[in-house]
PDB file of C-alpha atoms in Angstrom:
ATOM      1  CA  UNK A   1      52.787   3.596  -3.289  1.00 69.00           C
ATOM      2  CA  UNK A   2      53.293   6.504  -5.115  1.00 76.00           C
ATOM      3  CA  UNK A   3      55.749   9.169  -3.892  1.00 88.00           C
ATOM      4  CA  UNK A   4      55.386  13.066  -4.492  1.00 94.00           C
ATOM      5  CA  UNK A   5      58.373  15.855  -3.664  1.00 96.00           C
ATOM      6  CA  UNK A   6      57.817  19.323  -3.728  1.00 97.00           C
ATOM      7  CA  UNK A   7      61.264  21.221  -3.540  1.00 94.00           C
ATOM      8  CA  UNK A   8      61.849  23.499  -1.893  1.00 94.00           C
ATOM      9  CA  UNK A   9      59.184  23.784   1.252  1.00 95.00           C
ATOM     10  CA  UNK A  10      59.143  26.999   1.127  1.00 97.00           C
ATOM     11  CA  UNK A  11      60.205  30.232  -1.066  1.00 95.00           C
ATOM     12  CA  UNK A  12      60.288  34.053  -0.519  1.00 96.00           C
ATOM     13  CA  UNK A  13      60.527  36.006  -3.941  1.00 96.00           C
ATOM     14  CA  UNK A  14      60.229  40.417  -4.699  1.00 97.00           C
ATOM     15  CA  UNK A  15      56.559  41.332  -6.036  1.00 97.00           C
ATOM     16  CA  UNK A  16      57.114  41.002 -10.120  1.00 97.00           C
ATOM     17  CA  UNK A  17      59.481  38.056  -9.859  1.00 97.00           C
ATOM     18  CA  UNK A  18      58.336  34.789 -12.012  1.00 97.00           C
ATOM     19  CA  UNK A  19      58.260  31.669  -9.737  1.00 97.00           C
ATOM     20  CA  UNK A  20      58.867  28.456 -10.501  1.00 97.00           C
ATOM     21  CA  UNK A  21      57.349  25.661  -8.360  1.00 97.00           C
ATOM     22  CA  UNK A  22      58.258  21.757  -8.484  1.00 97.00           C
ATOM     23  CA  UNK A  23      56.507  18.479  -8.344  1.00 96.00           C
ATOM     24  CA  UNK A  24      58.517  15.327  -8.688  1.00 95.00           C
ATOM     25  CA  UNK A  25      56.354  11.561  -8.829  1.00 93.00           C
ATOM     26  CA  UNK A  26      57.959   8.483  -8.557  1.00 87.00           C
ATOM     27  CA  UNK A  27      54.972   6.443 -10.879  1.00 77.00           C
ATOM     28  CA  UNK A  28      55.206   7.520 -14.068  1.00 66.00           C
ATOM     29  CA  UNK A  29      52.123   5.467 -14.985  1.00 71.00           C
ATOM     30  CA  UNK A  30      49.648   8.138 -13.910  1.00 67.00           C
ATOM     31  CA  UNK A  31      46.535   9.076 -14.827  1.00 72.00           C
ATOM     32  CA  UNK A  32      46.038  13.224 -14.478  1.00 90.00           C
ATOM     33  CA  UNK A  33      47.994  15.638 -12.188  1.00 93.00           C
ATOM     34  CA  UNK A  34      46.693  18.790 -10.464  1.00 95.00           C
ATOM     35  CA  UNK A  35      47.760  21.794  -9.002  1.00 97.00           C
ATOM     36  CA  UNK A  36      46.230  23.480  -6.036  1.00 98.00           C
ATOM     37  CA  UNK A  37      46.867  26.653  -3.793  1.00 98.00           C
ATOM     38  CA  UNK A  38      45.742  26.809  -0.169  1.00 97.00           C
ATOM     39  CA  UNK A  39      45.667  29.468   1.949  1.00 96.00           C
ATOM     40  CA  UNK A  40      46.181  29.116   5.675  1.00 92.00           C
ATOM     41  CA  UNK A  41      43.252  27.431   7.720  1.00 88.00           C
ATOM     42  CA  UNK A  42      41.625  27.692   4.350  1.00 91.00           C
ATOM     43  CA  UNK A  43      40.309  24.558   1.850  1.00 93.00           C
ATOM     44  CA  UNK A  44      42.262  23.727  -1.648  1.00 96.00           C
ATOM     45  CA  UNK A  45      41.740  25.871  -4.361  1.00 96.00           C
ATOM     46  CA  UNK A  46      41.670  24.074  -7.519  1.00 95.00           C
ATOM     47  CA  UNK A  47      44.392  25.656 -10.416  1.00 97.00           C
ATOM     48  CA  UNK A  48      45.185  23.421 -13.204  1.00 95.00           C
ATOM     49  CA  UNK A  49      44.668  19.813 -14.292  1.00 93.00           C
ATOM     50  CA  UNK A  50      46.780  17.991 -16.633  1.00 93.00           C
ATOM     51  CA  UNK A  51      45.510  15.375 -18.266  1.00 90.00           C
ATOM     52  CA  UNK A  52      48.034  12.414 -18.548  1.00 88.00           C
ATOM     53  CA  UNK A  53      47.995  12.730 -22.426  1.00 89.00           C
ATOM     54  CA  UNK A  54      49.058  16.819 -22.402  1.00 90.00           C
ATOM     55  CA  UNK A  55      52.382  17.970 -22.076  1.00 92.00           C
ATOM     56  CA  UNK A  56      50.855  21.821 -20.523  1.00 94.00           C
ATOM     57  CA  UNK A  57      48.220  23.698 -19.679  1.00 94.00           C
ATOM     58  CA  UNK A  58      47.413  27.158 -19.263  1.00 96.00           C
ATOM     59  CA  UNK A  59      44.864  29.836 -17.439  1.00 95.00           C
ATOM     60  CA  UNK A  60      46.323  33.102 -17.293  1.00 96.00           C
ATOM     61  CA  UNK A  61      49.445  34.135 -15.448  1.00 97.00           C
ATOM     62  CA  UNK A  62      49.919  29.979 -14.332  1.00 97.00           C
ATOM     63  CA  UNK A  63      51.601  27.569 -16.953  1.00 97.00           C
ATOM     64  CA  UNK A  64      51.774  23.799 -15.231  1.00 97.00           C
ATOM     65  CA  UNK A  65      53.724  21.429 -17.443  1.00 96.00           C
ATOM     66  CA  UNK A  66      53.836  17.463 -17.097  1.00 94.00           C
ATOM     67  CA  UNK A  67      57.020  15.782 -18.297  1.00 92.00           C
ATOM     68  CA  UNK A  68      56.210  11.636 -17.126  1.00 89.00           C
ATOM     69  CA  UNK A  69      58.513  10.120 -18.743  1.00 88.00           C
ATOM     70  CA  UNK A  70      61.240  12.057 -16.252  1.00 90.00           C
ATOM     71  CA  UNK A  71      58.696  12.069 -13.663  1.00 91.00           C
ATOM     72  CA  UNK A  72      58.102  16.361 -12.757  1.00 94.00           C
ATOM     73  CA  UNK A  73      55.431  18.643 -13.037  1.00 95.00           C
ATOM     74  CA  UNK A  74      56.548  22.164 -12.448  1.00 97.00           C
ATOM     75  CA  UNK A  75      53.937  25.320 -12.451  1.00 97.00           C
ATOM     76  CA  UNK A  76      55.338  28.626 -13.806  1.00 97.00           C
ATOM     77  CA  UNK A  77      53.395  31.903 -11.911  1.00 97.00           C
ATOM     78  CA  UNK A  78      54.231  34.818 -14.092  1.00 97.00           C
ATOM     79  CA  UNK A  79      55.115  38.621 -12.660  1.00 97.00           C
ATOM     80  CA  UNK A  80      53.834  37.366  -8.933  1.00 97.00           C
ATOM     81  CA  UNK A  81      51.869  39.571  -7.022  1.00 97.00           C
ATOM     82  CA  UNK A  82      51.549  39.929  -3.230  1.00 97.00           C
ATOM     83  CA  UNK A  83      48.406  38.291  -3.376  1.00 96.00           C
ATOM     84  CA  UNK A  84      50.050  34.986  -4.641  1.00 97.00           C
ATOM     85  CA  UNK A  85      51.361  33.803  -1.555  1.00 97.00           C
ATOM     86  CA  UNK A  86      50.074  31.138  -0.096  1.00 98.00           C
ATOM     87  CA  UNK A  87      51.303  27.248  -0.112  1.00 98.00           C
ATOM     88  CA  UNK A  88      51.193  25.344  -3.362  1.00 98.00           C
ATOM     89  CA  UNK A  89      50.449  21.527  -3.908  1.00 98.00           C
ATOM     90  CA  UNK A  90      50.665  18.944  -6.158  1.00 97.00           C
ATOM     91  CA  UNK A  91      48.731  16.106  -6.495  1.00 95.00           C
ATOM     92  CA  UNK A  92      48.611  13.232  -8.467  1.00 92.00           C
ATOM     93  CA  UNK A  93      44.692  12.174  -9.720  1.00 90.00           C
ATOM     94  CA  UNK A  94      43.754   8.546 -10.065  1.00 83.00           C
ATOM     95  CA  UNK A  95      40.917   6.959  -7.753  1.00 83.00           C
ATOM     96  CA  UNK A  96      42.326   9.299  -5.234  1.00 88.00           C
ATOM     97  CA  UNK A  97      44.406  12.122  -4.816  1.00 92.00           C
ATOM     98  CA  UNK A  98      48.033  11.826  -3.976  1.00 92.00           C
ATOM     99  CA  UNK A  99      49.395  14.973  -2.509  1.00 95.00           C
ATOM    100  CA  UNK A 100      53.281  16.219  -1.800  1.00 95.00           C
ATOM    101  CA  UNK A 101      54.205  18.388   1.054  1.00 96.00           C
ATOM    102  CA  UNK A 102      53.429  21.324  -0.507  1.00 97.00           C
ATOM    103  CA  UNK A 103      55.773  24.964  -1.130  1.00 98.00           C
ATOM    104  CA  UNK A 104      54.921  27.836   1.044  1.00 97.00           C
ATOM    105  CA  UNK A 105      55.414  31.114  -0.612  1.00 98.00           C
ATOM    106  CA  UNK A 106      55.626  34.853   0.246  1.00 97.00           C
ATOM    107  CA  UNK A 107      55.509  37.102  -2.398  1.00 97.00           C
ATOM    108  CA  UNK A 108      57.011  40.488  -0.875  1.00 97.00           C
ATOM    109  CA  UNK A 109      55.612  43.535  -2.123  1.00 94.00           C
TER     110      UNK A 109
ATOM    111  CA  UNK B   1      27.245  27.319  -9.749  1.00 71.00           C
ATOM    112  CA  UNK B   2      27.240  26.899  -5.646  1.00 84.00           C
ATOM    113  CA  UNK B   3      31.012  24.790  -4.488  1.00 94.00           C
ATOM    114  CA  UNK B   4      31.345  22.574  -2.151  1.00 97.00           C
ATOM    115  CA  UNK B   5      29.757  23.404   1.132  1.00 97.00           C
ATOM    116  CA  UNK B   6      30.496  21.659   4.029  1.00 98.00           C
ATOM    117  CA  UNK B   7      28.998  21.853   7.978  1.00 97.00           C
ATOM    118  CA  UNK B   8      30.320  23.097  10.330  1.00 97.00           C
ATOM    119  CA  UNK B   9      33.087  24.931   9.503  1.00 97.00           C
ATOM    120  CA  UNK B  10      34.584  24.631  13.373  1.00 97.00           C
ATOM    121  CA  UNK B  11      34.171  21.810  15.999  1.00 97.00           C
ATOM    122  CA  UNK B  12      35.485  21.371  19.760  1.00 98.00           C
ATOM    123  CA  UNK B  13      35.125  18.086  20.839  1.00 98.00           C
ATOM    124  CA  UNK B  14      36.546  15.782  24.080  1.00 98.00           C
ATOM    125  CA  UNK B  15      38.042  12.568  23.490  1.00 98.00           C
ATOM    126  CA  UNK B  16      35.718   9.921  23.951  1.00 98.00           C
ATOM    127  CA  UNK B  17      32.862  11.061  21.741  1.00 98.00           C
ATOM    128  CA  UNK B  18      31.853  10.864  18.465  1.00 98.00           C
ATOM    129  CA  UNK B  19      30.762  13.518  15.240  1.00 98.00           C
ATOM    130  CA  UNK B  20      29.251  13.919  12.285  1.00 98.00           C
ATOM    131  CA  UNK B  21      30.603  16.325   9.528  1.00 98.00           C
ATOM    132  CA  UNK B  22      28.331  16.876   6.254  1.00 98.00           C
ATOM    133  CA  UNK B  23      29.563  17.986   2.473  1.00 98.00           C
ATOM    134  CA  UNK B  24      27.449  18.990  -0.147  1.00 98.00           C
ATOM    135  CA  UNK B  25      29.062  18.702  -3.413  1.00 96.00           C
ATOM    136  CA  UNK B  26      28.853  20.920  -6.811  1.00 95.00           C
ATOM    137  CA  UNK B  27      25.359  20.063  -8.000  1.00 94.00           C
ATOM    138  CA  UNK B  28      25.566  17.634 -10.571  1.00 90.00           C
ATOM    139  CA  UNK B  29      28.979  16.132  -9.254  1.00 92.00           C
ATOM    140  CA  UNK B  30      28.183  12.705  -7.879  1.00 91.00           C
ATOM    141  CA  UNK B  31      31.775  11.773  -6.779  1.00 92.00           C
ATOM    142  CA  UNK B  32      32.846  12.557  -2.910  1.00 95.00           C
ATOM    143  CA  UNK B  33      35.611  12.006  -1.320  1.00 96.00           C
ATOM    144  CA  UNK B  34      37.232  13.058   2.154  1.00 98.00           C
ATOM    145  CA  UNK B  35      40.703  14.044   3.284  1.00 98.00           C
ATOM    146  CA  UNK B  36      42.353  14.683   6.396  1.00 98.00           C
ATOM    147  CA  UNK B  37      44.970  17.250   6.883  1.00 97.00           C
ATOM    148  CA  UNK B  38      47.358  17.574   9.718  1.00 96.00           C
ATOM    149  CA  UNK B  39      50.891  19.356   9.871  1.00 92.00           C
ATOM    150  CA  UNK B  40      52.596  15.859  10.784  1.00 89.00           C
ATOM    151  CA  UNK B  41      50.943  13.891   7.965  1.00 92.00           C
ATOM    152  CA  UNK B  42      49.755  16.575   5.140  1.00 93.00           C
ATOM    153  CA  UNK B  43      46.786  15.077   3.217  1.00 96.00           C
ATOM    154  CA  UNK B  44      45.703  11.748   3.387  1.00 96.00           C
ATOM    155  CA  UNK B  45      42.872  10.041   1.554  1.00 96.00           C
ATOM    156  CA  UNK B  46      40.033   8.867   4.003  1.00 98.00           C
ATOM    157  CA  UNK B  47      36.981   7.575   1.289  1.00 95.00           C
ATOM    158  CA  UNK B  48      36.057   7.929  -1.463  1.00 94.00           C
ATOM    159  CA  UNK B  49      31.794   7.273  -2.712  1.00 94.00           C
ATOM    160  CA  UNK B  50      30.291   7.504  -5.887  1.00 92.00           C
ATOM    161  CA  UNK B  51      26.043   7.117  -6.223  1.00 90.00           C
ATOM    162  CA  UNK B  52      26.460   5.784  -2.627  1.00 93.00           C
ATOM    163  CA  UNK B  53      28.752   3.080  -3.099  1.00 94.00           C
ATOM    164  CA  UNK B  54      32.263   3.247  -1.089  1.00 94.00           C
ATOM    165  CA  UNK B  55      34.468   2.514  -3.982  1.00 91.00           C
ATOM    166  CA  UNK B  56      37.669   3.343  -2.010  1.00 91.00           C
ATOM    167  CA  UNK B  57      39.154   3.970   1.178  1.00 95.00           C
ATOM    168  CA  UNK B  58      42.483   4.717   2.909  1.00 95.00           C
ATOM    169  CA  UNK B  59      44.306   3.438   5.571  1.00 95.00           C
ATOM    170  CA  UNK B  60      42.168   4.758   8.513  1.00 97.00           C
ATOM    171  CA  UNK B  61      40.652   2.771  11.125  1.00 96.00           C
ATOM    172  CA  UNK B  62      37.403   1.644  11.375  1.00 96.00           C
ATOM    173  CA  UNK B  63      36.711   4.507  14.204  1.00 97.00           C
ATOM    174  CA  UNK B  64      36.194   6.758  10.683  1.00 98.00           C
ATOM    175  CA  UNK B  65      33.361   5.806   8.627  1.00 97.00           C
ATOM    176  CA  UNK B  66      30.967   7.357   6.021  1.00 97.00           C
ATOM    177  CA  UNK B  67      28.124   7.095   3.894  1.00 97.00           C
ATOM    178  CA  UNK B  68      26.388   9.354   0.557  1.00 97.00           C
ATOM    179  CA  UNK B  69      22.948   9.995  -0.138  1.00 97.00           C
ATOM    180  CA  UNK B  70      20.938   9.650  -2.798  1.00 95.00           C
ATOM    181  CA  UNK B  71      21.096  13.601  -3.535  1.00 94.00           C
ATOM    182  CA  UNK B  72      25.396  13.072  -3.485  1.00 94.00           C
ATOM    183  CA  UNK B  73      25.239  14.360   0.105  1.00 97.00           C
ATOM    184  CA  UNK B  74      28.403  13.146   1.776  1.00 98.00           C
ATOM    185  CA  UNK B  75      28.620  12.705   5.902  1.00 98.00           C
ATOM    186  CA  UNK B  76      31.667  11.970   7.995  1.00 98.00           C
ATOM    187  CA  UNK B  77      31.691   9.787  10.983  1.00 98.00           C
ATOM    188  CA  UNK B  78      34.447   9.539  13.821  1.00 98.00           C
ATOM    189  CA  UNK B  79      33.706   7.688  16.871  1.00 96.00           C
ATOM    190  CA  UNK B  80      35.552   7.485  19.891  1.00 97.00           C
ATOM    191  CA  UNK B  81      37.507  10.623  19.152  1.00 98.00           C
ATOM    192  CA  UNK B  82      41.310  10.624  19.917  1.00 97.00           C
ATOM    193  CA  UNK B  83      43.321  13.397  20.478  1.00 97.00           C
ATOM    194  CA  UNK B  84      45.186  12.659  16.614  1.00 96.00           C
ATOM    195  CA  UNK B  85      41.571  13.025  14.879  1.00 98.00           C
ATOM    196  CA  UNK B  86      42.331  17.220  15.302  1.00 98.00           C
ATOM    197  CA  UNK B  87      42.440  18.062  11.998  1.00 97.00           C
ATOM    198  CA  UNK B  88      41.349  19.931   9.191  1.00 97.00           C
ATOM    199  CA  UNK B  89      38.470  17.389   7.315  1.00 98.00           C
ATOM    200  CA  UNK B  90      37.863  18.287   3.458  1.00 98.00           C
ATOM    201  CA  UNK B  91      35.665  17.187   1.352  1.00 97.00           C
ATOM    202  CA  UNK B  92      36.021  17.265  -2.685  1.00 96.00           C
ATOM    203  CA  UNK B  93      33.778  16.734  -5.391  1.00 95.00           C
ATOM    204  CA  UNK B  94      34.055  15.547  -9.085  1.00 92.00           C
ATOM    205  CA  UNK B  95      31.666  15.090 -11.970  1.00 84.00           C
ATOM    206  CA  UNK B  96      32.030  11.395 -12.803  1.00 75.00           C
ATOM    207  CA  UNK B  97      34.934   9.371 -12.190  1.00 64.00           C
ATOM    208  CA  UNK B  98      36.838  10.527  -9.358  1.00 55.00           C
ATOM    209  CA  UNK B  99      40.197  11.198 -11.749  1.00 64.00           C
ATOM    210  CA  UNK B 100      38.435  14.082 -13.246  1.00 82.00           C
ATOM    211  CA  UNK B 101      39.413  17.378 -11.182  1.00 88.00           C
ATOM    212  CA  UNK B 102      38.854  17.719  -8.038  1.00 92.00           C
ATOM    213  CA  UNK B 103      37.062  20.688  -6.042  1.00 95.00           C
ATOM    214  CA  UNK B 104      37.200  21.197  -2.490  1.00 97.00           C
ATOM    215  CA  UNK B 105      35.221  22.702   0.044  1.00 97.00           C
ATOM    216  CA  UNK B 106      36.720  24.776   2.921  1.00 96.00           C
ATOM    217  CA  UNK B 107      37.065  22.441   5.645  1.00 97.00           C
ATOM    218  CA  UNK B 108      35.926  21.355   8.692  1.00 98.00           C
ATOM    219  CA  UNK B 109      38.105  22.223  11.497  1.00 97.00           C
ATOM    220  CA  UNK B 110      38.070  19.380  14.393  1.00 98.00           C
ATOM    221  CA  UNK B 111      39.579  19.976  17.951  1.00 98.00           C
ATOM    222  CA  UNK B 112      39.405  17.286  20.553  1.00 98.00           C
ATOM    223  CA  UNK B 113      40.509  18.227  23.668  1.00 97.00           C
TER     224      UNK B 113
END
């Protein structure tokens, strides 16, 4: 079964701050990974997908990057804005999406 | 391009009964699956169909079943409703194979009282 942490559960950073969000797996064998946001009572939003053969990806102020062979995926949001809090989560993609707990954040303006 | 829609966005139920939740996916995506979120248990995987085959499912019992259409419509089934089925029930779409990305809709929120 695979496993997926998200450190820490939950984050408070100043508006402009870079934040730095964490997704550790426990297969490395995996197929594509993908980041999410969700806002409360709200559905996923999709962010980023990494294909198991890239090492990064990019789409404006987000940066995700996939490192399997140590097992983490961690997604850089650069100069955050107010508007960028909401809870973050990881999942890994094969037949089915497996999700961590997810990292709430508050972006204070 | 329309996302996912899915019907209706808020349900009150009592235990005992059953209900029916619909998703539409992207057009053109013929890959559905469902989730269920809760605060306890986060996400978990209910089913997953593709050209209205089940090709996967989670460890649910057989209270929550499902089905696709020919037109990649998706519908939800949960009978004898428990107080545990209150949740938040999302549906995703993909293209092809369901390891391509992933897009949700926003949700249908279940209460059984």
């Amino acid at each position: 079964k695979q496993e997926v942490t998200q450190i820490p559960a939950a984050l408070s950073v100043p508006e402009g701050e870079n934040l730095v969000l964490n997704c550790s797996f426990t297969d490395s064998a995996i197929y594509n990974l993908q980041w999410f946001r969700q806002d409360p009572g709200k559905g996923l939003t999709s962010l980023l997908l990494i294909q198991s053969s890239q090492r990064e990806q990019t789409s404006g102020r987000l940066n995700a990057s996939l490192d399997k062979s140590s097992g983490r995926s961690t997604l850089y949001i650069a100069a955050s804005q107010p508007g960028d809090s909401a809870t973050y989560l990881c999942a890994l993609v094969d037949y089915k999406l497996s999700f961590g707990a997810g990292t709430t954040v508050t972006v204070r303006a | 391009k329309a996302g996912v829609t899915q019907t209706p966005r808020y349900l009150i139920k009592t235990r005992g009964q059953q209900v029916t939740l619909s998703c539409s996916p992207i057009s053109g995506h013929r890959s559905v699956s469902w989730y269920q979120q809760t605060p306890g248990q986060g996400l978990q995987f209910l089913f997953e169909y593709f050209s209205e085959t089940q090709r996967n499912k989670g460890n649910f019992p057989g209270r929550f079943s499902g089905r696709q259409f020919s037109n990649s419509r998706s519908e939800m089934n949960v009978s004898t409703l428990e107080l545990g089925d209150s949740a938040l029930y999302l549906c995703a779409s993909s293209p092809l194979e369901a390891n391509n990305e992933q897009f949700f809709g926003p949700g249908t929120r279940l209460t059984v009282l």
